[in-house]
Each structure stands twice: as C-alpha cells, then as structure tokens.
Amino acid sequence: MLLLFYNSFSIFNFQLYIVFMQPLSPLDGRYSKQVEALRPFFTEEALMRARIFVELSYFAALADEKGIPELKALTSRQKKLVQQIVDDFDEAEAAKVREIEKKTNHDVKAIEYYLRNELTRIGGAKFKTEFLHFALTSEDVNNLAYGILIHDAIKAVLRPELTALIAMLHALGASQKSRRMLSLTHGQPATPTTLGKEIEVFVERITHQRDHLSAFRMQGKFGGAVGNYFAHESAYPNVNWRNFGKRFVKSLGLLPLENATQINPHDDLAELSHVYVRINTILIGLCRD
C-alpha cells in the first residue's frame, strides 16, 4: 500500500507538502493564505526584477551624464529595449540568474552578468556593458530595490486594504448612528452615546494612520562602498556625483540619504513598522471594545 501511495504522490504534491508542512517560515505555511497578496512583491524573483530595474535605471542615468564621454544617451528605441528586459523578466529568466549565481556565488554580481548578456543580446556592442554597476556596492542596489518593492506593496495592497476597512467601518457607523448605548468612564456608567459615534472614533484614528502610511517614503542610500562617492570621483572628477546620486534616488521615488556608510541604516523600516504598530494597536482596541 505504501508503494502505491508513493507512486501516486506526484512531484506537485510533494512541493505542496514542502510548502505547507515543512516551511522555514509560517508565512509560507500556516499563514500563506493571509499574505498571498504580498507574494508578488517579496519573492526572490520580485527582488531580482527590482535589482534589474535599479541597475538598468542607473545605467541609463550614467548614459545621460555628459561628464562621462565614453557613454552616449540611450535612444528612445534603446530605452524601450532596456525596459523590455524588466517587463519580460519571469520565472524562466530568474532561473538563468540562479545558474549564473552558481558560478559567482554572489547574488548581485549574478544580476550584473545576466544584464551584460541581455544587453549584448539586444544591442551588441552598442551598449557599453562595462558601465553596469559602475563604482557601486551591492547595498546601493539592494536597499533601493527593497525600497521600490515596499512602496509598490503599500500602493497595491496595504493602503487599499486600510482604505477598504475604513469605508466598511464608516458605513457601519453611519448605519448605527442612532443606536443608543451606555457609555463608561473610569469603568462607571456615564452619559449615553451611540454605537455609530464610537465606531467613528476608530474610523478617524485609522484614517490618520492611513494618511501617515500614504505620506511615508523609504530612504535610499547611494554612493559606493562607504557612501562618499570616492570611486566615482576618482574616475570622473568633473561630475557632481552627490547631485547625481540625489537625482537618481529621487527618480526611483525614494528619499536620498545624503550622508551614509556602506549601508542604509534602515530607520525608514523602523518608521514604517511603527505605523503598523499603531494601526494594530488601534484595531486591537476596536476588537476589544
């Protein structure tokens, strides 16, 4: 009987077993359904795509910089071809990156080599691929990629979910605006209130935090191995690299960190997390009340 069972146990079912019964994280197991909407933003494939977008955006920005004579600005056709690399990136392309990484043993370097191959494929020698990842450290790419992914997730999933909750609670409050109830202060009976008014208290509080979330921006660290553009400046001293870096980070929708070490200190992640601490605290209060 066991032999029959194993023979009928397809590879697909085995993969499901690994996902749901032996996950390394509950987010890929027990709670996978609850976070399914976030999966397109935080898988390794999504991170690869975001890294590719950052690397190609940087390459295009370098080409626009007049202080780098070896590069010419990309034509509109070249820009479309470059964008197509991002748009066409899928599971099969991600597998190519993983194959390259087996040789490089470095995830960001694998992205660079993948892009060299792709740019050569679509443009031959017209793209000076040696300028890919010019003077960067891996964190320059990684922190910008994560920032983009988080912004996309907020815009597509997190903020709309809060907005839908606010609308639902507001409608409930409106329907219960005349339903009187006893209120308490200090645990003692006080003047009457209505259920609708008490629900609107939470609507206002959640709306305030939703607005904080809408205004929130991830920070972007840029500038090389220790954040001071020294490698950039030694190669092309006539370029104002600090202004270049600020423009580039802003073009990705992020707030430039003008002074940093090798890494983004991630105060932005702490700030974002605390917005959700407040939201969750408000919702716990709503559930208890």
CSV table of C-alpha atoms in Angstrom, one decimal:
chain,number,residue,atom,x,y,z
A,1,MET,CA,0.0,0.0,0.0
A,2,LEU,CA,2.8,2.4,0.8
A,3,LEU,CA,4.4,1.7,-2.5
A,4,LEU,CA,1.2,2.6,-4.3
A,5,PHE,CA,1.0,5.7,-2.2
A,6,TYR,CA,4.5,6.8,-3.1
A,7,ASN,CA,3.9,6.1,-6.8
A,8,SER,CA,0.8,8.3,-6.8
A,9,PHE,CA,2.5,11.0,-4.8
A,10,SER,CA,3.3,13.5,-7.6
A,11,ILE,CA,6.1,16.0,-7.6
A,12,PHE,CA,3.5,18.7,-7.5
A,13,ASN,CA,2.0,17.2,-4.3
A,14,PHE,CA,5.5,16.8,-2.9
A,15,GLN,CA,6.1,20.5,-3.5
A,16,LEU,CA,2.9,21.4,-1.8
A,17,TYR,CA,3.9,19.2,1.1
A,18,ILE,CA,7.2,21.1,1.5
A,19,VAL,CA,5.4,24.4,1.3
A,20,PHE,CA,2.7,23.7,3.8
A,21,MET,CA,4.1,21.1,6.1
A,22,GLN,CA,7.9,21.9,6.2
A,23,PRO,CA,8.2,25.6,5.5
A,24,LEU,CA,11.1,27.5,7.1
A,25,SER,CA,8.7,30.4,7.9
A,26,PRO,CA,5.0,30.3,8.9
A,27,LEU,CA,4.4,33.0,6.2
A,28,ASP,CA,5.0,30.2,3.6
A,29,GLY,CA,3.0,27.7,5.5
A,30,ARG,CA,0.2,28.2,8.0
A,31,TYR,CA,-0.3,31.9,7.2
A,32,SER,CA,0.4,31.8,3.5
A,33,LYS,CA,-3.2,32.5,2.6
A,34,GLN,CA,-3.2,35.7,4.6
A,35,VAL,CA,-0.2,37.1,2.9
A,36,GLU,CA,-0.8,35.8,-0.6
A,37,ALA,CA,-1.5,39.3,-2.0
A,38,LEU,CA,2.0,40.3,-0.9
A,39,ARG,CA,3.8,37.4,-2.6
A,40,PRO,CA,4.3,39.2,-5.9
A,41,PHE,CA,6.3,41.9,-4.1
A,42,PHE,CA,8.6,39.9,-1.8
A,43,THR,CA,9.6,36.7,-3.6
A,44,GLU,CA,13.2,36.3,-4.7
A,45,GLU,CA,12.0,36.7,-8.3
A,46,ALA,CA,10.5,40.0,-7.4
A,47,LEU,CA,13.7,41.1,-5.7
A,48,MET,CA,15.7,40.1,-8.8
A,49,ARG,CA,13.4,42.1,-11.0
A,50,ALA,CA,13.7,45.2,-8.8
A,51,ARG,CA,17.5,44.8,-8.8
A,52,ILE,CA,17.4,44.7,-12.6
A,53,PHE,CA,15.3,47.8,-12.7
A,54,VAL,CA,17.7,49.7,-10.4
A,55,GLU,CA,20.8,48.5,-12.4
A,56,LEU,CA,19.3,49.5,-15.7
A,57,SER,CA,18.0,52.8,-14.4
A,58,TYR,CA,21.5,53.6,-13.1
A,59,PHE,CA,23.0,52.6,-16.5
A,60,ALA,CA,20.6,54.9,-18.3
A,61,ALA,CA,21.3,57.7,-15.9
A,62,LEU,CA,25.1,57.3,-16.4
A,63,ALA,CA,24.5,57.5,-20.2
A,64,ASP,CA,22.7,60.8,-19.7
A,65,GLU,CA,25.6,62.2,-17.8
A,66,LYS,CA,27.6,64.5,-20.1
A,67,GLY,CA,30.7,64.2,-17.9
A,68,ILE,CA,31.2,60.6,-19.0
A,69,PRO,CA,32.4,60.9,-22.6
A,70,GLU,CA,32.5,57.1,-23.2
A,71,LEU,CA,28.7,56.9,-22.9
A,72,LYS,CA,26.0,58.4,-25.1
A,73,ALA,CA,22.5,58.9,-24.0
A,74,LEU,CA,20.2,56.0,-24.9
A,75,THR,CA,17.9,56.5,-27.9
A,76,SER,CA,14.2,56.1,-27.4
A,77,ARG,CA,14.4,52.7,-29.1
A,78,GLN,CA,17.2,51.6,-26.8
A,79,LYS,CA,15.2,52.7,-23.8
A,80,LYS,CA,12.3,50.5,-25.0
A,81,LEU,CA,14.6,47.5,-25.4
A,82,VAL,CA,16.1,48.0,-22.0
A,83,GLN,CA,12.6,48.4,-20.4
A,84,GLN,CA,11.6,45.2,-22.2
A,85,ILE,CA,14.3,43.3,-20.1
A,86,VAL,CA,12.4,44.4,-17.0
A,87,ASP,CA,9.0,43.7,-18.4
A,88,ASP,CA,9.8,40.2,-19.7
A,89,PHE,CA,11.6,39.1,-16.6
A,90,ASP,CA,9.8,35.9,-15.4
A,91,GLU,CA,10.5,32.6,-13.6
A,92,ALA,CA,12.5,31.3,-16.6
A,93,GLU,CA,14.7,34.4,-16.6
A,94,ALA,CA,15.1,34.2,-12.8
A,95,ALA,CA,16.3,30.6,-13.3
A,96,LYS,CA,19.1,32.0,-15.6
A,97,VAL,CA,20.2,34.3,-12.8
A,98,ARG,CA,20.3,31.4,-10.4
A,99,GLU,CA,22.5,29.5,-12.8
A,100,ILE,CA,24.9,32.4,-13.1
A,101,GLU,CA,25.0,32.7,-9.3
A,102,LYS,CA,26.2,29.1,-9.0
A,103,LYS,CA,29.4,30.4,-10.6
A,104,THR,CA,29.6,33.9,-9.0
A,105,ASN,CA,28.4,32.8,-5.5
A,106,HIS,CA,27.1,36.4,-5.3
A,107,ASP,CA,23.5,37.4,-6.0
A,108,VAL,CA,24.0,41.0,-7.1
A,109,LYS,CA,27.1,40.0,-9.3
A,110,ALA,CA,24.9,37.4,-10.9
A,111,ILE,CA,22.4,40.1,-11.8
A,112,GLU,CA,25.2,42.2,-13.4
A,113,TYR,CA,26.4,39.3,-15.5
A,114,TYR,CA,22.8,38.5,-16.5
A,115,LEU,CA,22.3,42.0,-17.7
A,116,ARG,CA,25.6,42.0,-19.6
A,117,ASN,CA,24.3,39.0,-21.5
A,118,GLU,CA,20.9,40.6,-22.1
A,119,LEU,CA,22.2,44.0,-23.3
A,120,THR,CA,24.7,42.2,-25.6
A,121,ARG,CA,21.8,40.1,-27.0
A,122,ILE,CA,19.6,43.1,-27.8
A,123,GLY,CA,22.2,45.7,-28.8
A,124,GLY,CA,25.6,44.1,-29.4
A,125,ALA,CA,28.5,46.4,-28.8
A,126,LYS,CA,26.2,49.5,-28.8
A,127,PHE,CA,25.7,49.1,-25.1
A,128,LYS,CA,28.9,49.6,-23.1
A,129,THR,CA,28.1,46.9,-20.6
A,130,GLU,CA,31.3,47.6,-18.6
A,131,PHE,CA,29.4,50.5,-17.1
A,132,LEU,CA,26.9,48.3,-15.5
A,133,HIS,CA,27.2,48.5,-11.7
A,134,PHE,CA,29.9,51.2,-12.2
A,135,ALA,CA,31.5,52.1,-8.8
A,136,LEU,CA,28.6,50.7,-6.8
A,137,THR,CA,28.5,48.4,-3.8
A,138,SER,CA,25.8,45.7,-3.5
A,139,GLU,CA,23.9,47.7,-0.9
A,140,ASP,CA,23.5,50.6,-3.4
A,141,VAL,CA,21.4,48.2,-5.5
A,142,ASN,CA,19.8,46.2,-2.7
A,143,ASN,CA,18.4,49.0,-0.5
A,144,LEU,CA,16.9,50.8,-3.5
A,145,ALA,CA,15.3,47.6,-4.8
A,146,TYR,CA,13.8,46.8,-1.4
A,147,GLY,CA,12.5,50.4,-1.1
A,148,ILE,CA,10.8,50.1,-4.5
A,149,LEU,CA,9.2,46.8,-3.6
A,150,ILE,CA,7.9,48.2,-0.3
A,151,HIS,CA,6.5,51.2,-2.0
A,152,ASP,CA,4.8,49.0,-4.6
A,153,ALA,CA,3.3,46.8,-1.8
A,154,ILE,CA,2.0,49.8,0.1
A,155,LYS,CA,0.4,51.2,-3.0
A,156,ALA,CA,-1.1,48.0,-4.4
A,157,VAL,CA,-2.1,46.1,-1.2
A,158,LEU,CA,-1.5,47.6,2.2
A,159,ARG,CA,-3.0,51.1,1.7
A,160,PRO,CA,-6.1,49.8,-0.3
A,161,GLU,CA,-6.8,47.3,2.5
A,162,LEU,CA,-6.8,50.0,5.1
A,163,THR,CA,-9.0,52.2,2.9
A,164,ALA,CA,-11.5,49.4,2.4
A,165,LEU,CA,-11.5,48.8,6.2
A,166,ILE,CA,-12.1,52.5,6.8
A,167,ALA,CA,-15.0,52.5,4.3
A,168,MET,CA,-16.6,49.5,5.8
A,169,LEU,CA,-16.4,50.8,9.4
A,170,HIS,CA,-17.7,54.2,8.2
A,171,ALA,CA,-20.7,52.6,6.6
A,172,LEU,CA,-21.3,50.6,9.8
A,173,GLY,CA,-21.0,53.7,11.9
A,174,ALA,CA,-23.5,55.5,9.7
A,175,SER,CA,-26.0,52.7,10.0
A,176,GLN,CA,-25.7,52.7,13.8
A,177,LYS,CA,-25.7,56.5,14.3
A,178,SER,CA,-29.0,56.4,16.2
A,179,ARG,CA,-28.4,53.2,18.2
A,180,ARG,CA,-28.0,54.4,21.8
A,181,MET,CA,-25.8,52.7,24.3
A,182,LEU,CA,-24.5,53.1,27.7
A,183,SER,CA,-21.0,54.6,27.9
A,184,LEU,CA,-18.5,54.2,30.7
A,185,THR,CA,-15.8,56.4,32.1
A,186,HIS,CA,-13.4,55.1,34.8
A,187,GLY,CA,-15.4,51.9,34.5
A,188,GLN,CA,-18.5,53.6,35.7
A,189,PRO,CA,-21.8,54.4,33.8
A,190,ALA,CA,-21.7,57.9,32.2
A,191,THR,CA,-23.8,59.9,29.8
A,192,PRO,CA,-25.3,57.9,26.8
A,193,THR,CA,-23.6,57.6,23.5
A,194,THR,CA,-24.3,55.9,20.2
A,195,LEU,CA,-22.7,52.9,18.6
A,196,GLY,CA,-22.2,54.9,15.4
A,197,LYS,CA,-20.2,57.6,17.2
A,198,GLU,CA,-18.0,55.1,19.0
A,199,ILE,CA,-17.2,53.4,15.7
A,200,GLU,CA,-16.4,56.7,14.1
A,201,VAL,CA,-13.7,57.2,16.8
A,202,PHE,CA,-11.8,54.3,15.4
A,203,VAL,CA,-12.5,55.4,11.8
A,204,GLU,CA,-10.8,58.7,12.5
A,205,ARG,CA,-7.8,57.1,14.2
A,206,ILE,CA,-7.3,54.5,11.5
A,207,THR,CA,-7.7,57.2,8.8
A,208,HIS,CA,-5.0,59.3,10.5
A,209,GLN,CA,-2.5,56.4,10.4
A,210,ARG,CA,-3.5,55.5,6.8
A,211,ASP,CA,-2.6,59.1,5.9
A,212,HIS,CA,0.8,58.6,7.6
A,213,LEU,CA,1.3,55.5,5.5
A,214,SER,CA,0.4,57.3,2.3
A,215,ALA,CA,2.9,60.0,3.0
A,216,PHE,CA,5.7,57.6,4.0
A,217,ARG,CA,8.7,57.2,1.8
A,218,MET,CA,11.5,54.7,2.0
A,219,GLN,CA,15.0,56.2,2.1
A,220,GLY,CA,17.7,55.4,-0.5
A,221,LYS,CA,21.4,55.0,0.2
A,222,PHE,CA,23.7,55.5,-2.7
A,223,GLY,CA,27.4,56.4,-3.2
A,224,GLY,CA,29.6,53.4,-3.2
A,225,ALA,CA,31.5,51.2,-0.7
A,226,VAL,CA,31.4,53.7,2.2
A,227,GLY,CA,28.9,56.2,0.9
A,228,ASN,CA,31.2,59.0,-0.2
A,229,TYR,CA,31.4,58.6,-4.0
A,230,PHE,CA,35.2,58.3,-3.9
A,231,ALA,CA,35.3,55.6,-6.5
A,232,HIS,CA,33.0,57.7,-8.8
A,233,GLU,CA,35.0,60.9,-8.2
A,234,SER,CA,38.4,59.3,-8.9
A,235,ALA,CA,37.2,58.0,-12.3
A,236,TYR,CA,35.3,61.1,-13.3
A,237,PRO,CA,36.2,64.1,-11.1
A,238,ASN,CA,34.3,66.6,-13.2
A,239,VAL,CA,30.9,65.1,-12.5
A,240,ASN,CA,29.0,66.3,-9.4
A,241,TRP,CA,28.3,62.9,-8.1
A,242,ARG,CA,26.4,63.9,-5.0
A,243,ASN,CA,23.8,65.8,-7.1
A,244,PHE,CA,23.8,62.8,-9.5
A,245,GLY,CA,23.0,60.4,-6.6
A,246,LYS,CA,20.3,62.6,-5.2
A,247,ARG,CA,18.6,62.9,-8.6
A,248,PHE,CA,18.9,59.2,-9.2
A,249,VAL,CA,17.4,58.1,-5.9
A,250,LYS,CA,14.6,60.7,-6.2
A,251,SER,CA,13.8,59.3,-9.7
A,252,LEU,CA,13.1,56.0,-8.1
A,253,GLY,CA,10.6,57.6,-5.7
A,254,LEU,CA,12.8,57.3,-2.7
A,255,LEU,CA,14.2,59.9,-0.3
A,256,PRO,CA,18.0,60.3,-0.7
A,257,LEU,CA,20.2,59.7,2.3
A,258,GLU,CA,22.9,62.3,1.8
A,259,ASN,CA,25.2,61.0,4.5
A,260,ALA,CA,25.6,57.3,5.0
A,261,THR,CA,28.1,54.5,5.5
A,262,GLN,CA,28.1,51.4,3.3
A,263,ILE,CA,24.5,50.6,4.2
A,264,ASN,CA,21.1,52.2,4.6
A,265,PRO,CA,20.7,52.3,8.4
A,266,HIS,CA,17.0,51.4,7.9
A,267,ASP,CA,15.5,53.9,10.2
A,268,ASP,CA,12.8,54.0,7.4
A,269,LEU,CA,11.9,50.4,8.1
A,270,ALA,CA,11.6,51.2,11.8
A,271,GLU,CA,9.3,54.1,11.0
A,272,LEU,CA,7.1,52.0,8.7
A,273,SER,CA,6.9,49.3,11.3
A,274,HIS,CA,5.8,51.7,13.9
A,275,VAL,CA,3.0,53.0,11.7
A,276,TYR,CA,1.8,49.4,11.7
A,277,VAL,CA,2.3,49.1,15.5
A,278,ARG,CA,-0.1,52.0,15.9
A,279,ILE,CA,-2.6,50.6,13.4
A,280,ASN,CA,-2.6,47.2,15.0
A,281,THR,CA,-2.9,48.7,18.5
A,282,ILE,CA,-6.0,50.7,17.3
A,283,LEU,CA,-7.5,47.6,15.7
A,284,ILE,CA,-6.9,45.6,18.9
A,285,GLY,CA,-8.8,48.3,20.8
A,286,LEU,CA,-11.6,48.2,18.2
A,287,CYS,CA,-11.9,44.4,18.6
A,288,ARG,CA,-12.0,44.6,22.4
A,289,ASP,CA,-14.4,47.4,22.6
